[in-house]
Structure formats: structure tokens, C-alpha cells
């Protein structure tokens, strides 16, 4: 698979050179591959957001390198091109919504790209349609639920037609329904529009729907692999201070009670299937 983002010994200090210096990233070597959904997880302060802010050159490396489609983010000349490739969505949608009406908000990015009016209209329609927001087109954003606001923020980024969308804990402030809908949107943008997705999250039930996951610890990559493989490494998961997905916790509990549930279950659908098989064998 082609590398969209590649970091080599990426190291970053906040307040570099002062007595309050904080090493937030420590020799990070990781890739984001074109077309995948990558989850980045880890405890508070493990360096997830600092890493993500390097992906679209909001931060430049202290040491080491990061390449986006082969372009070094440390070179200022590359920044406009890099920001076309990588779109960012943050935790709090209120900070990203700038206009008084949803459709104007979504048009904001394309307008800043200096696109012709016809193309702007086309992109806004497409983004509204892709995220099922057509009914909210003329609403003021402050009338929307937090989940809907986050969908509008995603639509605004989508209208810039990035190859990759990086979402930094986009569901942290949402209720369960809002969380589910934002996750579903991210998966749909990947599967139907071919957009590479990087999802920073604390929720293991979101991680299990990703193709690959990275666990950060103290500014370094601690584990990397498919969720199915990583969540079998129980001791390492516990040491990293992570939870297990709800489905694997239930499966484990049932196994302990003597039920014949297969190992390696991480998704609710897999648990349901296993329970159905169990029922039919009783
Ligand atoms: N603006 C800043 N100034 C100084 N230190 C910072 C700043 N932002 C983050 N840090 C520190 O850098 C380290 C990594 O923080 P970062 O925000 O990248 O972690 P995170 O994994 O995103 O955490 P969270 O799960 O809480 O979002 C932490 O020690 C944090 O305290
Ligand atoms: Mg963070």
C-alpha cells in the first residue's frame, strides 16, 4: 500500500529550549497508508494530538522528518499543498463553525480555495448529500445538536476534497447517538469516497471498526497492528492503560463462566453471531 504520511524519528518539544520544555513526541516512526482507516489511541497526554498536528503542518518537527505524499512539512513552501491533501476535524465543533447558516459554513473552505462559484455550489451540495445534511442546509449551526454540528464541521472539511481527513477525538463531546453517527460518517467517507481516515479516539468501540490501530505511550508508538491482533495482547493493553472493547469484555466474561465463545471477538456483530451459534447448539 502506498504511504500517504510517513514519519521518521519524529520528535517534538513544547516550549523548546526553556526550563519548562516538554518532550511530547519521542522518535515516532509510523505511516498512514492511502485508503485506510487508522485509529490512534493512548492515554491522555500520550502525544496523539501533537502527532496529528504534524500531519497538516500545524506543527513542524523538532527533530526527525514527516513527509506527506513525499513533501516535507518542515518546508514552508509545501504547506499549501499539504493542507489540500490533509483536512482536520477537532473535538469541539463550535470552534470550527464560522457562519450563521450551515451551507455557508460548508462553502467557507472552498471559497478560500478561490474556486469558481459553480464549483463551490457543486461541492457544498455534494458534501451536504454525502453526510445526509440536506435537511439542515438553511439552519443556523447554533440550532443543531452537538452531533449535527460535528457532521457540519466534517462536511466543511469534505468540501475541500482532501485525500485524508484527520479527526482528533471528534466524538468526545457527543452523546452515544451522535458518536455512532459521526463514526458511521467517517467509515462511509472511507468506503464510498475512498478518503483516508485517521481517527484519534479514546473509545475502543470506535477503534474496532478501523483497519489498523496505533497505541501511543509517552510520546512513542507502543503498539501497531490490526485491532483483532492488538486486543488479543491483553497484558500489553492493560499496561498501556487502555480499555477492551465492550464485546470482548462480555465475551471474556461468558468464557469465564464456561460458555463456549470463540476468542478474538472485538465487535458487537461478532459477539451476536457467536451468541446465535451458541444458542443453536444448545
Ligand atoms: N500547548 C502545549 N504546551 C505545552 N505542553 C503541551 C501542549 N500541548 C500538549 N502538551 C503536552 O504534550 C504532551 C502530549 O500532549 P497531547 O495533547 O499531544 O496528548 P494527547 O494524547 O492528545 O492527550 P489527550 O488524550 O488528553 O488529548 C503532554 O505531556 C501535554 O501535557
Ligand atoms: Mg489530544
mmCIF file of C-alpha atoms and ligand atoms in Angstrom, residues 43-50 53 91 168-169 200 202, ligand 2:
data_model
loop_
_atom_site.group_PDB
_atom_site.id
_atom_site.type_symbol
_atom_site.label_atom_id
_atom_site.label_comp_id
_atom_site.label_asym_id
_atom_site.label_seq_id
_atom_site.Cartn_x
_atom_site.Cartn_y
_atom_site.Cartn_z
ATOM 1 C CA UNK A 43 -3.873 7.672 27.392
ATOM 2 C CA UNK A 44 -4.264 11.422 27.958
ATOM 3 C CA UNK A 45 -1.026 13.221 27.203
ATOM 4 C CA UNK A 46 0.461 10.324 25.208
ATOM 5 C CA UNK A 47 1.043 12.592 22.209
ATOM 6 C CA UNK A 48 -1.879 11.805 19.869
ATOM 7 C CA UNK A 49 -2.886 15.405 19.155
ATOM 8 C CA UNK A 50 0.712 16.550 18.840
ATOM 9 C CA UNK A 53 -0.981 18.413 14.292
ATOM 10 C CA UNK A 91 -13.010 17.815 19.215
ATOM 11 C CA UNK A 168 -8.989 14.448 16.672
ATOM 12 C CA UNK A 169 -11.478 12.943 19.145
ATOM 13 C CA UNK A 200 -7.843 9.803 17.238
ATOM 14 C CA UNK A 202 -10.343 7.056 23.475
HETATM 15 MG MG1 LIG B 2 -5.474 15.114 22.261
#
